[in-house]
Amino acid sequence: WRCWEMRGTNQRMAHGNIDVVEALTGSCNIFMYRLGERMGVDRLCNVFDMAGIGRGSGIGLREDEEGINPTAEWLHKHKNMAVTPGTARQFAIGHGEVSMTPVQIANLMATYASGRYRPVTLIPGEHPSPEWKLPATSEQLLAIRRGIYGVVNDPQGTAYKYAHFVNER
C-alpha cells in the first residue's frame, strides 16, 4: 500500500501531505486507502448506494444493469468472502468487487456536480426516479468538484496529458 508516483514526475515516491483536491487531481491511492480505512466498508457501501451503485440507473432501457455495490452481505453471498482490512481500501479507489456501468458513472459525476442524486430517465416508467441531497457541505462538494476538474485541467492531473483541451483562437 504505497504511492505509485510523486506529483509531476515518473518517480515512485510519496505525495506527502495533500488535501482532497490534490488527492483527486493526482489520483492518490494512499489518500483514498486512508479514507476507506476511516469510513469502513459499511459506510462506503452506504455512500455507493446513495449514488445509485448496485441498482438500475432508471434510464428506462431493458438493457440497464445494476452494477455491484459489494456490501459485506453481498461479498459473503456471492463470493463467499469476508471483509478484510484491505477491502475498504480497494473499494475506496473503485477496485475490488465495486462495479459500475457507464450510465452509473455519468450519474455519479452529475451527483457530484449538483450535490443531488437525480438519475436521468430516458423512458418514463411506473416508478419515478428517486432523488435526494448528498450529506455533504458545500465546501466538501466544492473540493470534490475542484479535484475532479483538476484531473484533466491541472498540468499535475493524472489525465491532463490525455484529455485537456486547448482553446486555440
Coordinates of N, CA and C in Angstrom, one line a residue:
W1 N 0.9 -1.2 0.0 CA 0.0 0.0 0.0 C 0.9 1.2 0.0
R2 N 1.2 1.7 -1.2 CA 2.1 2.9 -1.3 C 1.7 3.7 -2.5
C3 N 2.3 4.9 -2.6 CA 2.0 5.7 -3.7 C 2.8 5.2 -4.9
W4 N 2.3 5.4 -6.1 CA 2.9 4.9 -7.3 C 3.9 6.0 -7.9
E5 N 3.6 7.2 -7.7 CA 4.5 8.2 -8.3 C 4.3 9.6 -7.6
M6 N 5.4 10.3 -7.6 CA 5.3 11.7 -7.0 C 4.7 12.6 -8.0
R7 N 3.9 13.6 -7.6 CA 3.3 14.5 -8.5 C 4.3 15.1 -9.5
G8 N 3.9 15.1 -10.8 CA 4.7 15.7 -11.8 C 6.0 15.0 -12.2
T9 N 6.2 13.8 -11.7 CA 7.4 13.0 -12.1 C 7.0 11.6 -12.4
N10 N 7.9 10.8 -12.8 CA 7.7 9.4 -13.0 C 8.4 8.6 -11.9
Q11 N 8.8 9.3 -10.8 CA 9.5 8.7 -9.7 C 8.5 8.1 -8.8
R12 N 8.8 6.9 -8.3 CA 7.9 6.3 -7.3 C 8.3 6.8 -5.9
M13 N 7.5 7.7 -5.5 CA 7.8 8.3 -4.1 C 6.4 8.7 -3.5
A14 N 6.4 9.1 -2.3 CA 5.2 9.6 -1.6 C 4.8 11.0 -2.0
H15 N 3.5 11.2 -2.1 CA 3.0 12.6 -2.3 C 3.3 13.5 -1.2
G16 N 3.3 13.0 0.0 CA 3.4 13.9 1.2 C 2.1 14.3 1.6
N17 N 2.0 15.4 2.4 CA 0.7 15.9 2.9 C 0.0 16.6 1.8
I18 N -1.2 16.1 1.5 CA -2.0 16.7 0.5 C -3.5 16.8 0.9
D19 N -4.3 17.6 0.3 CA -5.7 17.7 0.7 C -6.5 17.0 -0.3
V20 N -7.8 17.1 -0.2 CA -8.8 16.3 -1.0 C -8.6 16.7 -2.5
V21 N -8.5 18.0 -2.8 CA -8.3 18.5 -4.2 C -7.1 17.9 -4.8
E22 N -6.0 17.9 -4.1 CA -4.7 17.4 -4.6 C -4.8 15.9 -4.8
A23 N -5.5 15.2 -3.8 CA -5.6 13.8 -3.9 C -6.4 13.3 -5.1
L24 N -7.5 14.0 -5.3 CA -8.3 13.7 -6.5 C -7.6 14.0 -7.8
T25 N -7.0 15.2 -7.9 CA -6.3 15.6 -9.1 C -5.2 14.7 -9.4
G26 N -4.4 14.3 -8.4 CA -3.3 13.4 -8.6 C -3.6 11.9 -8.5
S27 N -4.9 11.6 -8.3 CA -5.3 10.2 -8.1 C -4.4 9.4 -7.1
C28 N -4.3 10.0 -5.9 CA -3.5 9.4 -4.8 C -4.2 8.3 -4.2
N29 N -3.8 7.1 -4.5 CA -4.4 5.9 -3.9 C -4.2 5.9 -2.4
I30 N -3.1 6.3 -1.8 CA -2.8 6.2 -0.4 C -3.8 7.1 0.3
F31 N -4.1 8.3 -0.2 CA -5.1 9.2 0.4 C -6.5 8.4 0.5
M32 N -6.8 7.8 -0.6 CA -8.1 7.1 -0.7 C -8.1 5.9 0.2
Y33 N -7.0 5.2 0.2 CA -6.9 4.0 1.1 C -7.2 4.4 2.6
R34 N -6.6 5.5 3.0 CA -6.8 6.0 4.4 C -8.2 6.4 4.6
L35 N -8.8 7.1 3.6 CA -10.2 7.5 3.7 C -11.1 6.2 3.8
G36 N -10.8 5.2 3.0 CA -11.5 4.0 3.1 C -11.4 3.3 4.4
E37 N -10.2 3.3 5.0 CA -10.0 2.7 6.3 C -10.8 3.5 7.3
R38 N -10.8 4.8 7.3 CA -11.6 5.6 8.2 C -13.1 5.4 8.1
M39 N -13.6 5.3 6.9 CA -15.0 5.1 6.6 C -15.5 3.7 6.9
G40 N -14.7 2.7 6.5 CA -15.1 1.3 6.6 C -16.0 0.9 5.5
V41 N -16.1 -0.4 5.3 CA -16.9 -1.0 4.2 C -18.4 -0.6 4.3
D42 N -18.9 -0.7 5.5 CA -20.4 -0.4 5.6 C -20.7 1.0 5.2
R43 N -19.9 2.0 5.7 CA -20.2 3.4 5.3 C -19.9 3.6 3.8
L44 N -18.9 3.1 3.3 CA -18.6 3.2 1.9 C -19.7 2.7 1.0
C45 N -20.2 1.5 1.4 CA -21.3 0.9 0.6 C -22.6 1.7 0.8
N46 N -22.8 2.3 1.9 CA -23.9 3.2 2.1 C -23.9 4.4 1.1
V47 N -22.7 5.0 1.0 CA -22.5 6.1 0.1 C -22.6 5.6 -1.4
F48 N -22.1 4.4 -1.7 CA -22.3 3.9 -3.0 C -23.8 3.8 -3.3
D49 N -24.6 3.3 -2.3 CA -26.0 3.1 -2.5 C -26.6 4.5 -2.8
M50 N -26.2 5.5 -2.0 CA -26.8 6.8 -2.2 C -26.5 7.4 -3.6
A51 N -25.4 6.9 -4.2 CA -25.1 7.3 -5.6 C -25.7 6.4 -6.7
G52 N -26.5 5.4 -6.3 CA -27.1 4.6 -7.2 C -26.4 3.3 -7.7
I53 N -25.2 3.1 -7.0 CA -24.4 1.9 -7.4 C -25.1 0.7 -6.8
G54 N -25.3 -0.3 -7.6 CA -25.9 -1.6 -7.2 C -27.4 -1.6 -7.5
R55 N -27.9 -0.7 -8.2 CA -29.3 -0.7 -8.7 C -29.3 -0.2 -10.1
G56 N -30.4 -0.4 -10.8 CA -30.5 0.1 -12.2 C -30.5 1.6 -12.1
S57 N -30.0 2.2 -13.2 CA -29.9 3.6 -13.3 C -31.2 4.4 -13.4
G58 N -32.2 3.7 -13.9 CA -33.5 4.3 -14.1 C -33.7 4.9 -15.4
I59 N -32.8 4.6 -16.4 CA -32.9 5.3 -17.7 C -34.1 4.7 -18.5
G60 N -34.7 3.6 -18.1 CA -35.9 3.1 -18.8 C -35.6 2.1 -19.9
L61 N -34.3 1.7 -20.1 CA -34.0 0.7 -21.1 C -33.9 -0.6 -20.5
R62 N -34.4 -1.7 -21.2 CA -34.3 -3.0 -20.6 C -32.9 -3.5 -20.4
E63 N -31.9 -2.9 -21.2 CA -30.5 -3.3 -21.0 C -29.9 -2.8 -19.8
D64 N -30.6 -1.9 -19.1 CA -30.0 -1.3 -17.9 C -29.5 -2.3 -16.9
E65 N -28.3 -2.2 -16.4 CA -27.7 -3.1 -15.5 C -27.6 -2.4 -14.1
E66 N -27.5 -3.2 -13.1 CA -27.4 -2.7 -11.7 C -26.0 -2.3 -11.3
G67 N -25.0 -2.9 -11.8 CA -23.7 -2.7 -11.3 C -23.6 -3.5 -10.0
I68 N -22.5 -3.4 -9.2 CA -22.4 -4.1 -7.9 C -22.0 -3.2 -6.8
N69 N -22.8 -3.1 -5.8 CA -22.4 -2.5 -4.5 C -22.1 -3.6 -3.6
P70 N -20.8 -3.9 -3.4 CA -20.4 -5.1 -2.7 C -20.4 -5.0 -1.2
T71 N -21.6 -4.9 -0.6 CA -21.7 -4.9 0.9 C -21.1 -6.1 1.5
A72 N -20.9 -6.1 2.8 CA -20.4 -7.3 3.4 C -21.3 -8.5 3.2
E73 N -22.6 -8.3 3.2 CA -23.6 -9.4 2.9 C -23.4 -9.9 1.5
W74 N -23.3 -8.9 0.5 CA -23.1 -9.3 -0.9 C -21.8 -10.1 -1.1
L75 N -20.7 -9.7 -0.4 CA -19.5 -10.4 -0.5 C -19.6 -11.9 0.0
H76 N -20.3 -12.0 1.1 CA -20.5 -13.4 1.7 C -21.4 -14.2 0.8
K77 N -22.5 -13.7 0.3 CA -23.4 -14.4 -0.5 C -22.9 -14.8 -1.9
H78 N -22.3 -13.8 -2.6 CA -21.9 -14.1 -4.0 C -20.4 -14.5 -4.1
K79 N -19.5 -14.2 -3.2 CA -18.1 -14.6 -3.3 C -17.6 -15.5 -2.2
N80 N -18.5 -15.7 -1.2 CA -18.1 -16.4 0.0 C -16.8 -15.8 0.6
M81 N -16.8 -14.5 0.7 CA -15.7 -13.7 1.2 C -16.1 -12.9 2.4
A82 N -15.2 -12.7 3.3 CA -15.4 -11.9 4.4 C -14.7 -10.5 4.2
V83 N -15.1 -9.5 4.9 CA -14.4 -8.2 4.8 C -13.1 -8.3 5.5
T84 N -12.1 -7.8 4.9 CA -10.7 -7.8 5.4 C -10.3 -6.3 5.6
P85 N -9.2 -6.1 6.3 CA -8.7 -4.7 6.4 C -8.4 -4.0 5.0
G86 N -8.1 -4.8 4.0 CA -7.8 -4.2 2.7 C -9.1 -4.0 1.8
T87 N -10.2 -4.5 2.3 CA -11.4 -4.4 1.5 C -11.9 -3.0 1.3
A88 N -11.9 -2.2 2.4 CA -12.3 -0.8 2.3 C -11.3 0.0 1.5
R89 N -10.0 -0.3 1.6 CA -9.0 0.3 0.8 C -9.3 0.2 -0.7
Q90 N -9.6 -1.1 -1.1 CA -9.9 -1.4 -2.5 C -11.1 -0.7 -3.0
F91 N -12.2 -0.7 -2.1 CA -13.4 -0.1 -2.5 C -13.3 1.4 -2.7
A92 N -12.4 2.0 -1.8 CA -12.2 3.5 -1.8 C -11.6 4.0 -3.1
I93 N -10.9 3.1 -3.8 CA -10.4 3.5 -5.1 C -11.1 2.9 -6.3
G94 N -12.3 2.3 -6.0 CA -13.2 1.8 -7.0 C -12.7 0.4 -7.5
H95 N -11.9 -0.3 -6.7 CA -11.4 -1.6 -7.1 C -12.1 -2.7 -6.4
G96 N -11.6 -3.9 -6.4 CA -12.3 -5.0 -5.8 C -13.6 -5.3 -6.5
E97 N -14.6 -5.6 -5.8 CA -15.9 -6.1 -6.4 C -16.8 -4.9 -6.8
V98 N -16.4 -3.6 -6.6 CA -17.2 -2.5 -7.0 C -17.3 -2.5 -8.5
S99 N -18.5 -2.4 -9.0 CA -18.8 -2.4 -10.5 C -19.8 -1.4 -10.8
M100 N -19.5 -0.5 -11.8 CA -20.5 0.5 -12.3 C -20.6 0.5 -13.8
T101 N -21.8 0.8 -14.3 CA -22.0 0.9 -15.7 C -21.6 2.3 -16.1
P102 N -21.4 2.6 -17.4 CA -21.1 3.9 -17.8 C -22.2 4.9 -17.4
V103 N -23.5 4.5 -17.5 CA -24.6 5.4 -17.1 C -24.5 5.7 -15.6
Q104 N -24.1 4.7 -14.8 CA -23.9 5.0 -13.3 C -22.8 6.0 -13.1
I105 N -21.7 5.8 -13.8 CA -20.6 6.7 -13.7 C -21.0 8.2 -14.1
A106 N -21.7 8.3 -15.2 CA -22.2 9.6 -15.6 C -23.2 10.2 -14.5
N107 N -24.0 9.3 -13.9 CA -24.9 9.8 -12.8 C -24.1 10.2 -11.6
L108 N -23.0 9.5 -11.3 CA -22.2 9.8 -10.2 C -21.5 11.2 -10.4
M109 N -21.0 11.4 -11.6 CA -20.4 12.8 -11.9 C -21.5 13.9 -11.8
A110 N -22.7 13.6 -12.3 CA -23.7 14.6 -12.2 C -24.1 14.8 -10.7
T111 N -24.1 13.8 -9.9 CA -24.4 13.9 -8.5 C -23.4 14.8 -7.8
Y112 N -22.1 14.6 -8.1 CA -21.1 15.5 -7.5 C -21.2 16.9 -8.0
A113 N -21.6 17.1 -9.3 CA -21.8 18.4 -9.9 C -22.9 19.2 -9.2
S114 N -24.0 18.4 -9.0 CA -25.3 19.1 -8.4 C -25.4 19.0 -6.9
G115 N -24.7 18.0 -6.3 CA -24.9 17.7 -4.9 C -26.2 16.9 -4.6
R116 N -26.8 16.4 -5.7 CA -28.1 15.6 -5.5 C -28.0 14.4 -6.4
Y117 N -28.5 13.3 -5.9 CA -28.7 12.1 -6.7 C -30.0 12.3 -7.4
R118 N -30.0 12.3 -8.7 CA -31.2 12.5 -9.5 C -30.9 11.9 -10.9
P119 N -31.1 10.6 -11.0 CA -30.8 9.9 -12.3 C -31.7 10.4 -13.4
V120 N -31.1 10.4 -14.6 CA -31.8 10.7 -15.8 C -32.7 9.6 -16.3
T121 N -33.9 9.9 -16.6 CA -34.8 8.8 -17.1 C -35.1 9.2 -18.6
L122 N -34.7 8.2 -19.5 CA -35.0 8.4 -20.9 C -36.3 8.0 -21.3
I123 N -36.8 6.9 -20.7 CA -38.1 6.3 -21.0 C -38.9 6.3 -19.6
P124 N -39.9 7.1 -19.5 CA -40.6 7.1 -18.2 C -41.2 5.8 -17.9
G125 N -41.1 5.4 -16.6 CA -41.7 4.1 -16.2 C -42.8 4.3 -15.2
E126 N -43.1 3.2 -14.5 CA -44.2 3.3 -13.5 C -43.7 4.0 -12.2
H127 N -42.5 3.9 -11.9 CA -41.9 4.5 -10.7 C -41.0 5.7 -11.0
P128 N -41.3 6.8 -10.4 CA -40.4 7.9 -10.6 C -39.0 7.7 -10.1
S129 N -38.0 8.2 -10.7 CA -36.6 8.0 -10.2 C -36.5 8.7 -8.8
P130 N -35.7 8.0 -7.9 CA -35.5 8.6 -6.6 C -34.6 9.9 -6.7
E131 N -34.7 10.7 -5.7 CA -33.9 11.9 -5.7 C -33.6 12.3 -4.2
W132 N -32.4 12.6 -3.9 CA -32.0 13.1 -2.6 C -30.7 13.9 -2.6
K133 N -30.6 14.7 -1.6 CA -29.4 15.5 -1.4 C -28.3 14.7 -0.7
L134 N -27.1 14.9 -1.2 CA -25.9 14.2 -0.6 C -25.7 14.9 0.8
P135 N -25.3 14.0 1.8 CA -25.0 14.6 3.1 C -23.6 15.2 3.1
A136 N -23.4 16.2 2.4 CA -22.1 16.9 2.3 C -22.3 18.4 2.4
T137 N -21.3 19.1 2.9 CA -21.3 20.5 3.0 C -21.0 21.1 1.6
S138 N -21.3 22.4 1.4 CA -21.0 23.0 0.1 C -19.4 23.0 -0.1
E139 N -18.7 23.2 1.0 CA -17.2 23.2 0.9 C -16.7 21.8 0.5
Q140 N -17.3 20.7 1.0 CA -16.9 19.4 0.7 C -17.1 19.1 -0.8
L141 N -18.3 19.5 -1.2 CA -18.7 19.3 -2.7 C -17.8 20.1 -3.6
L142 N -17.5 21.4 -3.2 CA -16.6 22.2 -4.0 C -15.2 21.5 -4.1
A143 N -14.7 21.0 -3.0 CA -13.4 20.3 -3.0 C -13.4 19.1 -4.0
I144 N -14.5 18.4 -3.9 CA -14.6 17.2 -4.9 C -14.6 17.7 -6.3
R145 N -15.4 18.7 -6.6 CA -15.5 19.3 -7.9 C -14.2 19.8 -8.4
R146 N -13.5 20.5 -7.6 CA -12.2 21.1 -8.0 C -11.2 19.9 -8.2
G147 N -11.2 18.9 -7.4 CA -10.3 17.8 -7.7 C -10.6 17.0 -8.9
I148 N -11.9 16.8 -9.2 CA -12.3 16.1 -10.4 C -11.9 17.0 -11.6
Y149 N -12.2 18.3 -11.6 CA -11.8 19.2 -12.6 C -10.3 19.1 -12.9
G150 N -9.5 19.1 -11.8 CA -8.1 19.1 -11.9 C -7.5 17.9 -12.6
V151 N -8.2 16.7 -12.5 CA -7.7 15.5 -13.2 C -7.3 15.8 -14.6
V152 N -8.2 16.5 -15.3 CA -7.9 16.8 -16.7 C -7.5 18.2 -17.1
N153 N -7.6 19.1 -16.1 CA -7.3 20.5 -16.4 C -6.1 21.1 -15.7
D154 N -5.6 20.4 -14.7 CA -4.4 20.8 -14.0 C -3.2 20.1 -14.6
P155 N -2.1 20.8 -14.9 CA -1.0 20.1 -15.5 C -0.5 18.9 -14.6
Q156 N -0.8 18.9 -13.3 CA -0.4 17.8 -12.4 C -1.5 16.7 -12.4
G157 N -2.6 16.9 -13.1 CA -3.7 15.9 -13.1 C -3.3 14.7 -13.8
T158 N -3.8 13.5 -13.4 CA -3.4 12.3 -13.9 C -3.9 12.1 -15.4
A159 N -4.9 12.8 -15.8 CA -5.4 12.6 -17.2 C -5.1 13.8 -18.0
Y160 N -4.4 14.8 -17.5 CA -4.1 16.0 -18.2 C -3.5 15.8 -19.6
K161 N -2.5 15.0 -19.7 CA -1.8 14.8 -20.9 C -2.7 14.0 -22.0
Y162 N -3.8 13.4 -21.5 CA -4.6 12.7 -22.4 C -5.9 13.4 -22.8
A163 N -6.4 14.3 -21.9 CA -7.8 14.8 -22.1 C -8.0 16.3 -22.0
H164 N -6.9 17.1 -21.7 CA -7.2 18.5 -21.6 C -7.4 19.1 -23.0
F165 N -8.1 20.2 -23.0 CA -8.4 20.9 -24.2 C -7.7 22.2 -24.3
V166 N -7.2 22.6 -25.4 CA -6.6 23.9 -25.6 C -7.5 24.7 -26.4
N167 N -7.8 25.9 -26.0 CA -8.6 26.8 -26.8 C -7.7 27.6 -27.7
E168 N -7.7 27.2 -28.9 CA -6.9 27.9 -29.9 C -7.8 28.8 -30.7
R169 N -7.5 30.1 -30.6 CA -8.3 31.1 -31.4 C -7.4 31.8 -32.4

